């Protein structure tokens, strides 16, 4: 690990982000229990759902799907900022600018959450059926949803890491804030259940706009959180 | 320790706020209003109920401006101001929700079934969703504040959350009614009050002063809280 | 006694007829002025309370 981080260069932000991203990836590969933990979480929640109801109607399917995404996201993303000790964070800050750190973290979390949401979509398809008509397009919507959720929760996890009881507070901070995105996502996906050609571009554009807003805000505000 | 900002000791804006509120009550109850079915005289709630929401939004905006000022200057007074303007904003929001429930119970709700039954339908209105979300977010803000024991860190982290939440929330509140309406055209039949088209100019000359009056009253209450907190701090560390 | 009788009848009749107005402001227009009075009283009560609190805090600020 130290030899990897020695290569972090403040003069080259892109390279710094890439190195920090590789660091996160390496950590994830070395401590596989956390990845499998989230996977198991998704699987067991789904199995409970599967046993407590058979073949839900599309509206219920939709609500359940995005709720499960939300819970997976809080679990997957929360540890991003919480797993590393305070001493190690101080060490990172001697090496890289806070903005590169937060961007690397956002990048890693979006990819992690994208993967998780695709896996949970496959699991949903297997256990609870598929009310959507076009699988490829729904795939894209789920990916976009996973990214939106993970961006908001990554930043909130950074805030929660600074508060005392972090796991509980992440849900309190995040759930009301994510609601607008969640409503947009549910609107987009319900159109996929009834109409084969229907695809409303406006909510998608709004969602992407909100994502861009979250990224910009994170880069502006993150340095204030980690200043000691 | 620092003194309270000077504007908090001025009287002119407090007096004008009270005068505007007195005007709101007199002109609001006597002034001419359009005769609309179902709403009837309850349209006068515009001067009281709707002003709670406007006041809430203005106070939250003041709170976020104070949060930005805190991050720039690291002055404790801005942190206290941010906290207490948000607090009075939440008080207004809760009053707005309660008065809105009362108003809806006698206008929107189906008179044939108990109000508790129709509440879940009414609460789905985009404006109500937005209001509920903002109240939840600011409750979370208070919980976050209390969970951080160190004073400076508490101020910094809660200022960051305040700004983040505000910037995400307000475009969302603006977006939601448009998106939800476009997908549910059937909901247009609601006898909801449209401030832009429905209210006459006779109502407008009461409504805008009413908003200013209620907001000034809220600012007065908030400044009293801020001054009390500053005094408390002075007492503990003279 | 007769004049008293007739005048009391007149009094009763005048109560039945709304034509005679004597400081009827508070009873006119569905007694909306009563509501205004109530609301203004509440407002002045709140104002008085806030004013006194303001003064008290001001005094404490001067002392410290």
mmCIF file of C-alpha atoms in Angstrom, chain A residues 86 152 155-156 159 162-165 169 172-174 176-177 179-181 183-184 187 191 200 203 206 210 213-214 217-218 221 224-228, chain B residues 71-72 74 124 129 133 136-137 139-141 143-144 147-149 153 156-157 160-161 163-165 167-169 171-172 175-176 179-180 182-184:
data_model
loop_
_atom_site.group_PDB
_atom_site.id
_atom_site.type_symbol
_atom_site.label_atom_id
_atom_site.label_comp_id
_atom_site.label_asym_id
_atom_site.label_seq_id
_atom_site.Cartn_x
_atom_site.Cartn_y
_atom_site.Cartn_z
ATOM 1 C CA UNK A 86 -8.613 8.747 11.275
ATOM 2 C CA UNK A 152 -25.609 11.412 -2.763
ATOM 3 C CA UNK A 155 -21.041 12.580 0.316
ATOM 4 C CA UNK A 156 -23.440 12.024 3.199
ATOM 5 C CA UNK A 159 -20.566 13.824 6.816
ATOM 6 C CA UNK A 162 -17.636 12.930 11.339
ATOM 7 C CA UNK A 163 -20.707 12.506 13.542
ATOM 8 C CA UNK A 164 -20.796 10.161 16.497
ATOM 9 C CA UNK A 165 -23.335 7.446 15.671
ATOM 10 C CA UNK A 169 -27.426 8.920 11.038
ATOM 11 C CA UNK A 172 -31.697 10.006 8.669
ATOM 12 C CA UNK A 173 -29.594 12.400 6.615
ATOM 13 C CA UNK A 174 -30.015 10.601 3.338
ATOM 14 C CA UNK A 176 -35.376 12.631 2.794
ATOM 15 C CA UNK A 177 -32.697 14.067 0.500
ATOM 16 C CA UNK A 179 -36.596 11.194 -2.209
ATOM 17 C CA UNK A 180 -36.734 13.556 -5.215
ATOM 18 C CA UNK A 181 -34.331 11.340 -7.155
ATOM 19 C CA UNK A 183 -39.536 9.701 -7.230
ATOM 20 C CA UNK A 184 -37.979 10.580 -10.592
ATOM 21 C CA UNK A 187 -41.595 7.657 -12.644
ATOM 22 C CA UNK A 191 -43.343 4.001 -17.972
ATOM 23 C CA UNK A 200 -39.514 10.353 -21.414
ATOM 24 C CA UNK A 203 -36.862 13.112 -16.080
ATOM 25 C CA UNK A 206 -33.253 16.140 -14.659
ATOM 26 C CA UNK A 210 -29.051 16.562 -10.182
ATOM 27 C CA UNK A 213 -25.023 19.151 -9.043
ATOM 28 C CA UNK A 214 -24.136 16.598 -6.367
ATOM 29 C CA UNK A 217 -21.268 20.352 -4.429
ATOM 30 C CA UNK A 218 -19.161 17.471 -3.140
ATOM 31 C CA UNK A 221 -17.826 21.228 0.319
ATOM 32 C CA UNK A 224 -14.478 21.806 4.777
ATOM 33 C CA UNK A 225 -15.494 18.447 6.205
ATOM 34 C CA UNK A 226 -12.038 16.962 6.461
ATOM 35 C CA UNK A 227 -10.216 20.014 7.685
ATOM 36 C CA UNK A 228 -9.211 19.395 11.275
ATOM 37 C CA UNK B 71 -17.577 28.511 6.338
ATOM 38 C CA UNK B 72 -15.963 31.655 4.939
ATOM 39 C CA UNK B 74 -15.447 30.804 10.856
ATOM 40 C CA UNK B 124 -49.374 12.846 -2.223
ATOM 41 C CA UNK B 129 -44.312 16.099 -0.617
ATOM 42 C CA UNK B 133 -39.206 16.456 2.629
ATOM 43 C CA UNK B 136 -37.526 15.929 7.433
ATOM 44 C CA UNK B 137 -34.244 17.290 6.103
ATOM 45 C CA UNK B 139 -35.031 17.645 11.484
ATOM 46 C CA UNK B 140 -32.062 15.556 10.317
ATOM 47 C CA UNK B 141 -29.991 18.737 10.453
ATOM 48 C CA UNK B 143 -30.103 15.504 14.901
ATOM 49 C CA UNK B 144 -26.757 15.798 13.121
ATOM 50 C CA UNK B 147 -24.645 14.161 17.597
ATOM 51 C CA UNK B 148 -21.354 16.055 17.302
ATOM 52 C CA UNK B 149 -19.945 17.049 20.693
ATOM 53 C CA UNK B 153 -16.610 20.584 14.251
ATOM 54 C CA UNK B 156 -18.584 23.146 10.344
ATOM 55 C CA UNK B 157 -20.232 19.799 9.586
ATOM 56 C CA UNK B 160 -21.864 21.739 5.151
ATOM 57 C CA UNK B 161 -24.997 19.594 5.473
ATOM 58 C CA UNK B 163 -25.708 23.932 2.225
ATOM 59 C CA UNK B 164 -25.738 20.491 0.593
ATOM 60 C CA UNK B 165 -29.339 19.817 1.581
ATOM 61 C CA UNK B 167 -28.933 23.104 -2.911
ATOM 62 C CA UNK B 168 -30.310 19.603 -3.600
ATOM 63 C CA UNK B 169 -33.707 20.296 -2.100
ATOM 64 C CA UNK B 171 -34.392 22.517 -7.363
ATOM 65 C CA UNK B 172 -36.097 19.230 -6.469
ATOM 66 C CA UNK B 175 -39.031 20.139 -10.313
ATOM 67 C CA UNK B 176 -41.387 17.699 -8.570
ATOM 68 C CA UNK B 179 -42.808 16.101 -13.380
ATOM 69 C CA UNK B 180 -45.628 14.651 -11.332
ATOM 70 C CA UNK B 182 -46.979 15.866 -16.516
ATOM 71 C CA UNK B 183 -47.413 12.197 -15.671
ATOM 72 C CA UNK B 184 -50.711 12.554 -13.831
#
